[in-house]
Short mmCIF file of C-alpha atoms in Angstrom, two decimals:
data_model
loop_
_atom_site.label_atom_id
_atom_site.label_comp_id
_atom_site.label_asym_id
_atom_site.label_seq_id
_atom_site.Cartn_x
_atom_site.Cartn_y
_atom_site.Cartn_z
CA UNK A 1 -1.07 9.61 -14.01
CA UNK A 2 -3.91 10.99 -11.88
CA UNK A 3 -2.68 14.40 -9.73
CA UNK A 4 -5.49 15.68 -7.76
CA UNK A 5 -5.83 16.11 -4.16
CA UNK A 6 -2.55 17.96 -2.65
CA UNK A 7 1.11 16.36 -3.80
CA UNK A 8 -1.32 13.00 -4.67
CA UNK A 9 0.43 10.54 -7.73
CA UNK A 10 -1.82 7.97 -8.60
CA UNK A 11 -1.42 6.47 -12.03
CA UNK A 12 -4.48 4.91 -12.79
CA UNK A 13 -2.27 1.38 -14.21
CA UNK A 14 -1.65 0.58 -10.84
CA UNK A 15 -5.46 0.43 -9.60
CA UNK A 16 -6.50 -3.14 -11.29
CA UNK A 17 -9.33 -3.54 -8.85
CA UNK A 18 -12.29 -1.82 -7.91
CA UNK A 19 -13.62 0.17 -4.26
CA UNK A 20 -10.70 2.41 -3.65
CA UNK A 21 -11.04 4.66 -0.61
CA UNK A 22 -8.95 7.78 -0.10
CA UNK A 23 -10.31 9.07 3.36
CA UNK A 24 -7.52 12.26 2.79
CA UNK A 25 -6.54 12.83 -0.46
CA UNK A 26 -2.75 14.16 0.85
CA UNK A 27 0.69 13.32 -0.01
CA UNK A 28 -0.41 9.75 -1.45
CA UNK A 29 2.62 8.45 -3.93
CA UNK A 30 2.00 4.91 -5.72
CA UNK A 31 4.82 4.04 -7.69
CA UNK A 32 3.09 3.22 -12.11
CA UNK A 33 4.75 0.09 -11.36
CA UNK A 34 2.78 -0.71 -8.35
CA UNK A 35 -0.45 -2.93 -8.40
CA UNK A 36 -3.25 -2.56 -6.01
CA UNK A 37 -6.40 -5.32 -5.62
CA UNK A 38 -9.87 -4.49 -4.83
CA UNK A 39 -11.28 -2.69 -1.65
CA UNK A 40 -8.51 -1.22 -0.20
CA UNK A 41 -8.28 2.05 1.74
CA UNK A 42 -5.11 4.36 1.71
CA UNK A 43 -4.65 7.22 4.11
CA UNK A 44 -2.56 10.42 3.88
CA UNK A 45 0.82 10.62 3.33
CA UNK A 46 1.32 6.76 1.87
CA UNK A 47 3.99 5.88 -0.40
CA UNK A 48 3.90 2.86 -2.83
CA UNK A 49 7.20 2.22 -4.76
CA UNK A 50 10.50 1.12 -5.52
CA UNK A 51 13.22 0.68 -3.14
CA UNK A 52 15.90 2.41 -5.82
CA UNK A 53 16.36 2.98 -9.46
CA UNK A 54 18.57 -0.29 -9.61
CA UNK A 55 15.04 -1.84 -9.03
CA UNK A 56 13.65 -1.06 -11.72
CA UNK A 57 10.50 -2.17 -12.23
CA UNK A 58 10.09 -3.88 -8.76
CA UNK A 59 7.07 -2.13 -7.21
CA UNK A 60 4.90 -3.89 -4.40
CA UNK A 61 2.21 -5.96 -5.33
CA UNK A 62 -1.12 -4.74 -2.71
CA UNK A 63 -3.59 -7.69 -3.10
CA UNK A 64 -7.39 -7.66 -1.63
CA UNK A 65 -9.22 -5.50 1.27
CA UNK A 66 -5.81 -3.95 2.40
CA UNK A 67 -5.66 -1.01 4.89
CA UNK A 68 -3.15 1.32 4.69
CA UNK A 69 -3.03 3.47 7.70
CA UNK A 70 -1.45 7.37 7.24
CA UNK A 71 2.53 7.42 7.04
CA UNK A 72 3.39 4.38 5.83
CA UNK A 73 5.74 3.38 3.16
CA UNK A 74 5.42 0.04 1.33
CA UNK A 75 8.82 -0.34 -0.66
CA UNK A 76 10.49 -2.77 -3.21
CA UNK A 77 9.18 -5.92 -4.76
CA UNK A 78 6.86 -7.14 -1.82
CA UNK A 79 3.68 -8.51 -1.59
CA UNK A 80 1.16 -7.40 0.60
CA UNK A 81 -1.66 -10.36 1.31
CA UNK A 82 -5.24 -10.19 1.12
CA UNK A 83 -7.15 -8.42 4.57
CA UNK A 84 -3.87 -7.04 5.89
CA UNK A 85 -4.00 -3.67 8.02
CA UNK A 86 -0.90 -1.66 7.48
CA UNK A 87 -0.59 0.45 10.98
CA UNK A 88 0.19 4.10 10.92
CA UNK A 89 3.75 5.29 9.85
CA UNK A 90 4.52 1.68 9.41
CA UNK A 91 7.74 0.67 6.82
CA UNK A 92 7.11 -2.42 5.25
CA UNK A 93 10.28 -3.61 2.73
CA UNK A 94 9.25 -7.28 2.76
CA UNK A 95 6.03 -9.55 2.25
CA UNK A 96 3.63 -9.80 4.20
CA UNK A 97 1.42 -12.80 4.60
CA UNK A 98 -2.95 -12.48 4.11
CA UNK A 99 -4.77 -12.30 7.22
CA UNK A 100 -2.30 -10.14 9.70
CA UNK A 101 -1.80 -6.12 10.85
CA UNK A 102 1.96 -4.88 10.24
CA UNK A 103 3.46 -2.25 12.58
CA UNK A 104 6.39 -0.24 12.64
CA UNK A 105 9.25 -2.13 11.04
CA UNK A 106 7.96 -5.26 9.28
CA UNK A 107 6.95 -6.40 12.86
CA UNK A 108 3.94 -8.90 12.18
CA UNK A 109 0.45 -8.60 14.80
CA UNK A 110 -1.49 -12.08 14.24
CA UNK A 111 -4.92 -11.46 14.31
CA UNK A 112 -8.07 -12.89 13.99
CA UNK A 113 -10.22 -11.69 11.16
CA UNK A 114 -13.86 -11.11 11.57
CA UNK A 115 -16.01 -12.44 8.62
#
């Protein structure tokens, strides 16, 4: 478990790819059961975790090139697809397909991804 910044819990086992950015190291909590791919950005006050103790090791899987906005919570046995933007203060409890933006509580906005 990496403990640095202010109130950050970042288990090395969760980060399976390369190229992660933490623009503001404050209050980022990642379950040791979560799996996170390459090319992602996690802003401050982000949580990736299990929904309850009964879920056991059912934590989120975040694929590649994902940006997770400040204050967002990604909870439970879900998958966040490639090239996704999670807006600030979003709550995500359902799997999200690739190439979209999600805001609020599981609200998906379709977008054209610039190459």
